mmCIF file with all atom_site columns, C-alpha atoms in Angstrom:
data_model
loop_
_atom_site.group_PDB
_atom_site.id
_atom_site.type_symbol
_atom_site.label_atom_id
_atom_site.label_alt_id
_atom_site.label_comp_id
_atom_site.label_asym_id
_atom_site.label_entity_id
_atom_site.label_seq_id
_atom_site.pdbx_PDB_ins_code
_atom_site.Cartn_x
_atom_site.Cartn_y
_atom_site.Cartn_z
_atom_site.occupancy
_atom_site.B_iso_or_equiv
_atom_site.pdbx_formal_charge
_atom_site.auth_seq_id
_atom_site.auth_comp_id
_atom_site.auth_asym_id
_atom_site.auth_atom_id
_atom_site.pdbx_PDB_model_num
ATOM 1  C CA . UNK A 1 1  ? 171.178 63.891 155.959 1.00 61.00 ? 1  UNK A CA 1
ATOM 2  C CA . UNK A 1 2  ? 172.046 65.222 152.596 1.00 66.00 ? 2  UNK A CA 1
ATOM 3  C CA . UNK A 1 3  ? 170.315 62.161 150.680 1.00 66.00 ? 3  UNK A CA 1
ATOM 4  C CA . UNK A 1 4  ? 167.120 62.160 153.007 1.00 75.00 ? 4  UNK A CA 1
ATOM 5  C CA . UNK A 1 5  ? 166.400 65.266 152.009 1.00 75.00 ? 5  UNK A CA 1
ATOM 6  C CA . UNK A 1 6  ? 167.326 64.594 148.139 1.00 75.00 ? 6  UNK A CA 1
ATOM 7  C CA . UNK A 1 7  ? 170.680 66.102 148.445 1.00 74.00 ? 7  UNK A CA 1
ATOM 8  C CA . UNK A 1 8  ? 171.775 63.572 146.710 1.00 76.00 ? 8  UNK A CA 1
ATOM 9  C CA . UNK A 1 9  ? 170.170 63.979 143.098 1.00 82.00 ? 9  UNK A CA 1
ATOM 10 C CA . UNK A 1 10 ? 172.033 66.786 142.621 1.00 84.00 ? 10 UNK A CA 1
ATOM 11 C CA . UNK A 1 11 ? 175.134 64.196 142.932 1.00 85.00 ? 11 UNK A CA 1
ATOM 12 C CA . UNK A 1 12 ? 175.317 63.123 139.394 1.00 87.00 ? 12 UNK A CA 1
ATOM 13 C CA . UNK A 1 13 ? 174.736 65.603 137.854 1.00 90.00 ? 13 UNK A CA 1
ATOM 14 C CA . UNK A 1 14 ? 177.755 66.959 139.588 1.00 90.00 ? 14 UNK A CA 1
ATOM 15 C CA . UNK A 1 15 ? 179.802 64.451 138.464 1.00 93.00 ? 15 UNK A CA 1
ATOM 16 C CA . UNK A 1 16 ? 178.493 63.847 134.972 1.00 95.00 ? 16 UNK A CA 1
ATOM 17 C CA . UNK A 1 17 ? 179.769 67.751 134.382 1.00 96.00 ? 17 UNK A CA 1
ATOM 18 C CA . UNK A 1 18 ? 183.352 66.925 136.429 1.00 95.00 ? 18 UNK A CA 1
ATOM 19 C CA . UNK A 1 19 ? 183.969 63.821 133.959 1.00 97.00 ? 19 UNK A CA 1
ATOM 20 C CA . UNK A 1 20 ? 182.722 65.499 130.925 1.00 97.00 ? 20 UNK A CA 1
ATOM 21 C CA . UNK A 1 21 ? 183.480 68.654 130.937 1.00 96.00 ? 21 UNK A CA 1
ATOM 22 C CA . UNK A 1 22 ? 185.690 69.430 134.110 1.00 94.00 ? 22 UNK A CA 1
ATOM 23 C CA . UNK A 1 23 ? 188.632 67.102 133.219 1.00 96.00 ? 23 UNK A CA 1
ATOM 24 C CA . UNK A 1 24 ? 188.500 66.598 129.469 1.00 96.00 ? 24 UNK A CA 1
ATOM 25 C CA . UNK A 1 25 ? 189.180 71.198 129.708 1.00 92.00 ? 25 UNK A CA 1
ATOM 26 C CA . UNK A 1 26 ? 192.075 70.341 132.571 1.00 92.00 ? 26 UNK A CA 1
ATOM 27 C CA . UNK A 1 27 ? 193.950 67.997 130.135 1.00 96.00 ? 27 UNK A CA 1
ATOM 28 C CA . UNK A 1 28 ? 193.089 70.251 127.427 1.00 93.00 ? 28 UNK A CA 1
ATOM 29 C CA . UNK A 1 29 ? 194.694 72.964 128.890 1.00 90.00 ? 29 UNK A CA 1
ATOM 30 C CA . UNK A 1 30 ? 197.687 70.621 130.396 1.00 92.00 ? 30 UNK A CA 1
ATOM 31 C CA . UNK A 1 31 ? 198.690 69.601 126.963 1.00 95.00 ? 31 UNK A CA 1
ATOM 32 C CA . UNK A 1 32 ? 197.510 73.411 125.474 1.00 93.00 ? 32 UNK A CA 1
ATOM 33 C CA . UNK A 1 33 ? 200.789 74.899 127.908 1.00 92.00 ? 33 UNK A CA 1
ATOM 34 C CA . UNK A 1 34 ? 203.049 71.707 127.377 1.00 95.00 ? 34 UNK A CA 1
ATOM 35 C CA . UNK A 1 35 ? 203.060 72.100 123.629 1.00 95.00 ? 35 UNK A CA 1
ATOM 36 C CA . UNK A 1 36 ? 203.088 76.213 123.630 1.00 94.00 ? 36 UNK A CA 1
ATOM 37 C CA . UNK A 1 37 ? 205.146 76.291 125.991 1.00 95.00 ? 37 UNK A CA 1
ATOM 38 C CA . UNK A 1 38 ? 204.079 79.014 127.474 1.00 93.00 ? 38 UNK A CA 1
ATOM 39 C CA . UNK A 1 39 ? 200.972 80.231 130.049 1.00 92.00 ? 39 UNK A CA 1
ATOM 40 C CA . UNK A 1 40 ? 197.033 81.135 129.137 1.00 90.00 ? 40 UNK A CA 1
ATOM 41 C CA . UNK A 1 41 ? 197.816 84.350 127.759 1.00 94.00 ? 41 UNK A CA 1
ATOM 42 C CA . UNK A 1 42 ? 200.580 82.852 125.355 1.00 94.00 ? 42 UNK A CA 1
ATOM 43 C CA . UNK A 1 43 ? 198.327 79.608 124.337 1.00 94.00 ? 43 UNK A CA 1
ATOM 44 C CA . UNK A 1 44 ? 195.167 81.880 123.312 1.00 93.00 ? 44 UNK A CA 1
ATOM 45 C CA . UNK A 1 45 ? 197.802 84.194 121.804 1.00 94.00 ? 45 UNK A CA 1
ATOM 46 C CA . UNK A 1 46 ? 199.163 81.622 120.109 1.00 94.00 ? 46 UNK A CA 1
ATOM 47 C CA . UNK A 1 47 ? 195.416 81.220 118.235 1.00 93.00 ? 47 UNK A CA 1
ATOM 48 C CA . UNK A 1 48 ? 195.194 84.694 117.361 1.00 94.00 ? 48 UNK A CA 1
ATOM 49 C CA . UNK A 1 49 ? 196.039 87.824 119.371 1.00 94.00 ? 49 UNK A CA 1
ATOM 50 C CA . UNK A 1 50 ? 192.816 89.381 119.525 1.00 95.00 ? 50 UNK A CA 1
ATOM 51 C CA . UNK A 1 51 ? 192.116 86.285 122.065 1.00 94.00 ? 51 UNK A CA 1
ATOM 52 C CA . UNK A 1 52 ? 194.595 86.959 124.705 1.00 95.00 ? 52 UNK A CA 1
ATOM 53 C CA . UNK A 1 53 ? 191.803 88.106 126.119 1.00 95.00 ? 53 UNK A CA 1
ATOM 54 C CA . UNK A 1 54 ? 190.584 84.603 127.189 1.00 93.00 ? 54 UNK A CA 1
ATOM 55 C CA . UNK A 1 55 ? 193.923 83.777 129.089 1.00 93.00 ? 55 UNK A CA 1
ATOM 56 C CA . UNK A 1 56 ? 193.800 87.242 130.232 1.00 96.00 ? 56 UNK A CA 1
ATOM 57 C CA . UNK A 1 57 ? 190.500 86.783 132.481 1.00 95.00 ? 57 UNK A CA 1
ATOM 58 C CA . UNK A 1 58 ? 191.159 83.204 132.961 1.00 92.00 ? 58 UNK A CA 1
ATOM 59 C CA . UNK A 1 59 ? 194.380 84.081 134.725 1.00 94.00 ? 59 UNK A CA 1
ATOM 60 C CA . UNK A 1 60 ? 192.115 87.002 136.387 1.00 97.00 ? 60 UNK A CA 1
ATOM 61 C CA . UNK A 1 61 ? 189.754 84.711 137.459 1.00 95.00 ? 61 UNK A CA 1
ATOM 62 C CA . UNK A 1 62 ? 191.787 81.949 138.738 1.00 94.00 ? 62 UNK A CA 1
ATOM 63 C CA . UNK A 1 63 ? 193.169 84.954 141.032 1.00 97.00 ? 63 UNK A CA 1
ATOM 64 C CA . UNK A 1 64 ? 189.762 85.438 142.243 1.00 97.00 ? 64 UNK A CA 1
ATOM 65 C CA . UNK A 1 65 ? 188.808 82.279 143.088 1.00 97.00 ? 65 UNK A CA 1
ATOM 66 C CA . UNK A 1 66 ? 191.965 81.972 145.077 1.00 97.00 ? 66 UNK A CA 1
ATOM 67 C CA . UNK A 1 67 ? 192.039 85.008 147.013 1.00 97.00 ? 67 UNK A CA 1
ATOM 68 C CA . UNK A 1 68 ? 188.842 83.881 148.386 1.00 97.00 ? 68 UNK A CA 1
ATOM 69 C CA . UNK A 1 69 ? 189.216 80.460 148.795 1.00 97.00 ? 69 UNK A CA 1
ATOM 70 C CA . UNK A 1 70 ? 192.115 81.589 150.945 1.00 98.00 ? 70 UNK A CA 1
ATOM 71 C CA . UNK A 1 71 ? 190.417 84.143 153.313 1.00 97.00 ? 71 UNK A CA 1
ATOM 72 C CA . UNK A 1 72 ? 188.096 81.080 153.555 1.00 97.00 ? 72 UNK A CA 1
ATOM 73 C CA . UNK A 1 73 ? 190.339 78.906 154.735 1.00 98.00 ? 73 UNK A CA 1
ATOM 74 C CA . UNK A 1 74 ? 191.631 80.708 157.684 1.00 97.00 ? 74 UNK A CA 1
ATOM 75 C CA . UNK A 1 75 ? 188.294 81.386 158.762 1.00 96.00 ? 75 UNK A CA 1
ATOM 76 C CA . UNK A 1 76 ? 188.087 77.821 159.436 1.00 96.00 ? 76 UNK A CA 1
ATOM 77 C CA . UNK A 1 77 ? 191.168 77.341 160.624 1.00 96.00 ? 77 UNK A CA 1
ATOM 78 C CA . UNK A 1 78 ? 190.690 79.839 163.304 1.00 93.00 ? 78 UNK A CA 1
ATOM 79 C CA . UNK A 1 79 ? 187.367 78.870 164.195 1.00 89.00 ? 79 UNK A CA 1
ATOM 80 C CA . UNK A 1 80 ? 189.414 75.214 164.513 1.00 91.00 ? 80 UNK A CA 1
ATOM 81 C CA . UNK A 1 81 ? 191.822 76.676 166.625 1.00 90.00 ? 81 UNK A CA 1
ATOM 82 C CA . UNK A 1 82 ? 189.202 78.988 169.032 1.00 86.00 ? 82 UNK A CA 1
ATOM 83 C CA . UNK A 1 83 ? 186.558 75.757 169.525 1.00 83.00 ? 83 UNK A CA 1
ATOM 84 C CA . UNK A 1 84 ? 189.194 75.017 172.229 1.00 83.00 ? 84 UNK A CA 1
ATOM 85 C CA . UNK A 1 85 ? 189.400 78.389 173.527 1.00 81.00 ? 85 UNK A CA 1
ATOM 86 C CA . UNK A 1 86 ? 187.649 78.415 177.631 1.00 76.00 ? 86 UNK A CA 1
ATOM 87 C CA . UNK A 1 87 ? 184.858 81.155 175.759 1.00 78.00 ? 87 UNK A CA 1
ATOM 88 C CA . UNK A 1 88 ? 183.542 78.605 173.604 1.00 74.00 ? 88 UNK A CA 1
ATOM 89 C CA . UNK A 1 89 ? 180.278 77.793 174.223 1.00 72.00 ? 89 UNK A CA 1
ATOM 90 C CA . UNK A 1 90 ? 179.848 74.577 174.939 1.00 71.00 ? 90 UNK A CA 1
ATOM 91 C CA . UNK A 1 91 ? 182.307 74.951 177.831 1.00 70.00 ? 91 UNK A CA 1
ATOM 92 C CA . UNK A 1 92 ? 179.475 76.347 179.992 1.00 73.00 ? 92 UNK A CA 1
ATOM 93 C CA . UNK A 1 93 ? 177.255 73.436 182.429 1.00 75.00 ? 93 UNK A CA 1
ATOM 94 C CA . UNK A 1 94 ? 173.932 73.179 181.388 1.00 71.00 ? 94 UNK A CA 1
ATOM 95 C CA . UNK A 1 95 ? 174.052 73.895 176.896 1.00 64.00 ? 95 UNK A CA 1
ATOM 96 C CA . UNK A 1 96 ? 173.741 71.599 175.239 1.00 60.00 ? 96 UNK A CA 1
#
């Protein structure tokens, strides 16, 4: 369905961004954490003390994303189990 309406055109830039930007940054962040034996705040703070804010913002953005997606996953799981309830719209006769 997505390919019929041009949604597949987004897939190529997405894969390019994933492999050219996302994965190298992930590997770099993991390598720096292993080298300095500390978290984001400590790694960026070891470059320059003024850069600790970059580490703090990284941690705070990750916290906000996890908070958002945990609520979203809870809604999806709730809707999944509610689909078997007796009050489901497709449970009635004549509903298409």
